[in-house]
Amino acid sequence: MLTVALKGIAARKMRAAGTVFAVFLGVALIAGTYILTDTINRSFDDIFTTALEGTDVVVSPKVIVEQESSEPPAFPASVLETVRQVEGVEKAEGGIFSVVRITNSNGDTLGSEFAPQFVASVLPEPFDVFTYEEGRAPRTDREAAIDQANAEREDIGIGDSVGVAGEGRLRRYRVVGINKLGDTASGGSARVTLVRPEAQEVAGKREELDQISVAASSGTSPIDLERRIARVVPSSVRVELASESAERRTKDIGDDLGFIKVALLVFSGVALVVGGFLIFNTFSITVAQRIREFGLLRTLGASRGQLLRSVLAEALLIGVLGSVLGLLAGVGFANGINSLFKSFGIDLPNTGTVIVGRTIVVALTIGILTTVVASMTPALRATRVSPMDALREAALPESRRRGRVTAVVAALLGALGLGMLLIGLFGGLESSSSAASLMGGGAAAVLFAVSLYSPQLVRPLAAAAGRPIEALRGLTGRLARENAMRKPGRTAVTAAALMIGLALVVFVTVFAAGINESIASAIDRNFKGDLTIQNIDGFSPVPRSIERDVQQIEGIAAVSAIRFSEGKVEGQKATQRVAAVDPPNIGSVFDFEFTEGDKSSLEQLGDNEAILDESYGKSNNVDVGDDLEVLTPTGRRLSYRVVAAVKDRTDFLGSFVVSHAALAQDFGETRDNYIFAAFAPGADVGQIQKRVERLVKERYPSAEALDQEQLKKSQKEQIGQLLGLVYALLSLAVVVSIFGIVNTLALSIHERTRELGMLRAVGMSRRQVRRIVRYEAVITALIGAILGTVLGVLFAALISRPLADEGFELAYPVGTLLFLLVLAALAGVLAAIGPARRASRLNVLDALAYE
């Protein structure tokens, strides 16, 4: 049977190559995902391990409440003296490592767009882990050293200047050193090194530290020293061995970047599922073309089991070959995905490719199993042809009973999938990951249900898609439409591959349009100010001195800021986002939509009071007059009395709102996230905006000043970047589906060889034959596109329902959806190029003699 399988592959090399390609793409993406994420994790491990060389024990802030966009609060510098007094401490030194913005002499920021930039303080031996390639370490508060990668990228040398903006205005320093951290690579991030007092000043951490590095004296065990230090330092700090600290930080980074692996594996799964449809169709073609061969084998004594094993052996060989090639290509795909991320400003560290055993096992297993499972049904059908029918090349038997069973299974699967979607959306599950998993499984079930039922939809959809072509092209259009309807099962499987990819594209497109519309409406509704000042990344804090400087510009009537932190409310597992405002002033630049209470509740908001988001209150049974018991990042447990409720349509304000004073004292957060400025009546709007923009650009390179239209455009561009990344990853599934159309057309031409010869004999030209094949491909693609569009819009509408109370406004970009339909038709034309040429070149006499 192995010999038969090898000969079957050799006889149809191009078709086998197409199937191998389908397996190859999915496996390569899976292997590439694991290789990329393992490489990133190993790179961070190298960075943290190198950074802690010479250190035995590390003292750092304890993370009491996880925060997505904020650093843990620094601890008092007085802890350093306490540590130095501990028996067994040879040396201890405090350090600063904080996020800042670094610029070159022209004012341009260093590093990649979304990569962080840091300020680090100079450490003495044995804690200084930087190797100076040029120059030396800074010694005064006007000197700085920068990392080698950015020095080379920006052509910065000794004696040049760099600017650093942290929690204050931009400060300029003379470069006296260019360093690197061992042999590690920092990706697109940038780093500047300053003396500790200056680093504390820049980071806004006077008399505070981010870390204490401790070296044990001779004869003192690091474990013993760790225990001694832990007994005397405050409970707000963490004491751990250097190796434990490196391991923990690597794990934290891995958890933070875990969404990348999940997202890439989802796209890999989509590509493999679409590839499964191609594999199914390919083996259906192979079986149909080998009916006579199977009949001869049966006549010579081969059993059904042997035929089944020969087809499965062929599938196994193709699966192994595609999986091995995909695994080998995984390294290239990992680099390709990394380059794709870089093109979108996401530059992650890479210190060397990492391939572990799990990657090899998972990639090969999934690729081979997918191929064998997808080929199982065609293999079973091959065994059902009797020897006599096979010798006459009768068509493979179509079972009505199987069709009815399939319809029932499709109905049950669709009902199950819809139920899972609804439970995930409206079931009130506490775990967001559980809800997301349930919704993802439900969506997959619905897609498979539609795929199973789609043969029943082929005829009406082919008629709808083919009528315009028939009206324009006459006979060739009619023949193409009828050919698409001739084998509804095969056409449906081909269209289903495109349907899955396009359904996801449409869902993402519609949902992104809804997000853009919701944000634009929220800006128009709530942002009363004329300008909004935010971080250039759109979410990180900005220096708190901006508010004071903007207030001093002539023509500015009001300035107020919103700050954010996070806390844990008693009785709830999830961390809650908390907003803070300046109660007397915020109302002049930001409009709150009160559902209980009024503007006076805001203006008189006390430091132990909160304003509740109505949606959060309903979900957690919290009402006006209740108390919120909150654990803050500083470790304090506090109670806030709810005095009012507002409708927060885009969840901008988080779960509840407190005062600036409360956020500073209780949460340890004093930085602004968004600053709103309103112009004085009758002021020269253009001139004032230019003054603010000039101030921000010259003094605060981490921030940008935007009017309402610019703010909407900025938000739309950020969403557009993410959308482009999703489109790029989903394009692989679309490419595989195009190969599916090619295979289906190839089988259609094989089955209609005699028919095509008859058409040529009665006068049809080669051009008309090509048109028939081309139009058939277009109709098949449009069937998949129509089903995919309907499902994508349906998924977007369902998932938007729970978000409606948060102000989500579903929008349908009709122009974009029509453009996607046109692209699907063009994909059909592209897929038809090869088969159409082959059909038009059939020899008329040979075709007429074909049996």
CSV table of C-alpha atoms in Angstrom, one decimal, residues 356-507:
chain,number,residue,atom,x,y,z
A,356,VAL,CA,12.4,23.5,22.3
A,357,GLY,CA,11.1,19.9,22.0
A,358,ARG,CA,7.5,21.0,22.7
A,359,THR,CA,7.5,23.1,19.5
A,360,ILE,CA,8.6,20.1,17.4
A,361,VAL,CA,6.1,17.7,18.9
A,362,VAL,CA,3.1,20.0,18.8
A,363,ALA,CA,3.8,21.3,15.2
A,364,LEU,CA,4.3,17.8,13.8
A,365,THR,CA,1.4,16.2,15.6
A,366,ILE,CA,-1.1,18.9,14.7
A,367,GLY,CA,0.0,19.0,11.0
A,368,ILE,CA,-0.1,15.2,10.5
A,369,LEU,CA,-3.4,14.7,12.4
A,370,THR,CA,-5.1,17.5,10.5
A,371,THR,CA,-4.1,16.0,7.2
A,372,VAL,CA,-5.1,12.4,8.1
A,373,VAL,CA,-8.5,13.5,9.6
A,374,ALA,CA,-9.3,15.8,6.6
A,375,SER,CA,-8.6,12.9,4.2
A,376,MET,CA,-10.7,10.3,6.1
A,377,THR,CA,-14.0,10.9,4.5
A,378,PRO,CA,-12.7,10.8,0.9
A,379,ALA,CA,-10.8,7.6,1.8
A,380,LEU,CA,-13.9,5.9,3.1
A,381,ARG,CA,-15.8,7.0,0.0
A,382,ALA,CA,-13.2,5.3,-2.2
A,383,THR,CA,-13.9,2.0,-0.6
A,384,ARG,CA,-17.6,2.2,-1.4
A,385,VAL,CA,-17.3,1.9,-5.2
A,386,SER,CA,-17.9,-1.6,-6.5
A,387,PRO,CA,-15.2,-3.1,-8.8
A,388,MET,CA,-17.5,-3.0,-11.8
A,389,ASP,CA,-18.6,0.6,-11.3
A,390,ALA,CA,-15.0,1.6,-10.7
A,391,LEU,CA,-13.9,0.0,-14.0
A,392,ARG,CA,-16.7,2.0,-15.8
A,393,GLU,CA,-15.5,5.1,-13.9
A,394,ALA,CA,-18.9,5.7,-12.4
A,395,ALA,CA,-19.3,8.7,-10.2
A,396,LEU,CA,-18.7,8.3,-6.5
A,397,PRO,CA,-22.0,7.5,-4.8
A,398,GLU,CA,-24.0,10.3,-3.3
A,399,SER,CA,-26.0,9.3,-0.2
A,400,ARG,CA,-29.2,11.1,0.5
A,401,ARG,CA,-29.2,9.6,4.0
A,402,ARG,CA,-25.8,11.0,4.6
A,403,GLY,CA,-27.1,14.4,3.4
A,404,ARG,CA,-29.9,14.3,5.9
A,405,VAL,CA,-27.6,13.3,8.8
A,406,THR,CA,-25.3,16.1,7.9
A,407,ALA,CA,-28.1,18.6,7.9
A,408,VAL,CA,-29.2,17.4,11.4
A,409,VAL,CA,-25.6,17.5,12.7
A,410,ALA,CA,-25.2,21.1,11.2
A,411,ALA,CA,-28.4,22.2,13.0
A,412,LEU,CA,-27.3,20.7,16.3
A,413,LEU,CA,-23.8,22.2,16.0
A,414,GLY,CA,-25.2,25.6,15.0
A,415,ALA,CA,-27.6,25.6,18.0
A,416,LEU,CA,-24.8,24.6,20.3
A,417,GLY,CA,-22.5,27.3,18.9
A,418,LEU,CA,-25.1,30.0,19.2
A,419,GLY,CA,-25.8,28.9,22.8
A,420,MET,CA,-22.2,29.1,23.7
A,421,LEU,CA,-22.0,32.5,22.2
A,422,LEU,CA,-25.0,33.8,24.1
A,423,ILE,CA,-23.8,32.3,27.4
A,424,GLY,CA,-20.3,33.9,26.9
A,425,LEU,CA,-22.0,37.2,26.1
A,426,PHE,CA,-24.8,37.3,28.6
A,427,GLY,CA,-24.1,34.5,31.1
A,428,GLY,CA,-22.4,36.9,33.6
A,429,LEU,CA,-19.2,34.7,33.8
A,430,GLU,CA,-16.7,36.1,36.3
A,431,SER,CA,-13.7,35.1,34.4
A,432,SER,CA,-13.2,37.1,31.2
A,433,SER,CA,-10.9,34.4,29.8
A,434,SER,CA,-13.6,31.8,30.3
A,435,ALA,CA,-16.2,34.0,28.5
A,436,ALA,CA,-13.7,34.6,25.7
A,437,SER,CA,-13.0,30.9,25.3
A,438,LEU,CA,-16.7,30.1,25.3
A,439,MET,CA,-17.4,32.7,22.7
A,440,GLY,CA,-14.5,31.6,20.5
A,441,GLY,CA,-15.7,28.0,20.7
A,442,GLY,CA,-19.3,29.1,19.9
A,443,ALA,CA,-18.1,31.0,16.9
A,444,ALA,CA,-16.1,28.1,15.6
A,445,ALA,CA,-19.1,25.8,16.0
A,446,VAL,CA,-21.3,28.2,14.1
A,447,LEU,CA,-18.7,28.4,11.3
A,448,PHE,CA,-18.5,24.6,11.0
A,449,ALA,CA,-22.3,24.3,11.1
A,450,VAL,CA,-22.7,26.7,8.2
A,451,SER,CA,-19.9,24.8,6.4
A,452,LEU,CA,-21.8,21.5,6.8
A,453,TYR,CA,-25.1,23.0,5.7
A,454,SER,CA,-23.7,25.1,2.9
A,455,PRO,CA,-24.3,22.5,0.2
A,456,GLN,CA,-28.0,23.4,0.6
A,457,LEU,CA,-27.2,27.0,0.1
A,458,VAL,CA,-25.0,26.6,-3.0
A,459,ARG,CA,-27.9,26.6,-5.6
A,460,PRO,CA,-29.6,29.8,-4.4
A,461,LEU,CA,-26.4,31.6,-3.8
A,462,ALA,CA,-24.9,30.5,-7.1
A,463,ALA,CA,-28.0,31.7,-8.8
A,464,ALA,CA,-27.8,35.1,-7.1
A,465,ALA,CA,-24.1,35.5,-7.8
A,466,GLY,CA,-24.3,34.1,-11.3
A,467,ARG,CA,-27.3,36.0,-12.7
A,468,PRO,CA,-25.5,39.3,-13.2
A,469,ILE,CA,-22.6,37.4,-15.0
A,470,GLU,CA,-25.1,35.6,-17.1
A,471,ALA,CA,-26.9,38.8,-18.0
A,472,LEU,CA,-23.6,40.4,-19.0
A,473,ARG,CA,-21.9,37.5,-20.7
A,474,GLY,CA,-24.8,35.3,-21.9
A,475,LEU,CA,-24.0,31.7,-22.6
A,476,THR,CA,-20.6,31.5,-21.0
A,477,GLY,CA,-22.0,33.1,-17.8
A,478,ARG,CA,-24.9,30.6,-17.8
A,479,LEU,CA,-22.7,27.6,-18.2
A,480,ALA,CA,-20.4,28.9,-15.4
A,481,ARG,CA,-23.4,29.3,-13.1
A,482,GLU,CA,-24.7,25.8,-13.9
A,483,ASN,CA,-21.2,24.2,-13.4
A,484,ALA,CA,-21.0,25.8,-9.9
A,485,MET,CA,-24.4,24.3,-9.1
A,486,ARG,CA,-23.6,20.9,-10.6
A,487,LYS,CA,-21.6,19.6,-7.6
A,488,PRO,CA,-23.0,21.6,-4.6
A,489,GLY,CA,-21.1,19.6,-2.0
A,490,ARG,CA,-17.7,20.2,-3.6
A,491,THR,CA,-18.5,23.9,-4.4
A,492,ALA,CA,-19.6,24.3,-0.8
A,493,VAL,CA,-16.4,22.9,0.7
A,494,THR,CA,-14.4,25.2,-1.5
A,495,ALA,CA,-16.5,28.2,-0.7
A,496,ALA,CA,-16.4,27.3,3.1
A,497,ALA,CA,-12.6,27.7,3.1
A,498,LEU,CA,-12.9,31.3,1.9
A,499,MET,CA,-16.0,31.8,4.1
A,500,ILE,CA,-14.0,31.2,7.3
A,501,GLY,CA,-11.2,33.6,6.5
A,502,LEU,CA,-13.6,36.3,5.2
A,503,ALA,CA,-16.0,36.0,8.2
A,504,LEU,CA,-13.1,36.8,10.5
A,505,VAL,CA,-12.0,39.7,8.3
A,506,VAL,CA,-15.5,41.1,8.2
A,507,PHE,CA,-16.0,40.7,11.9
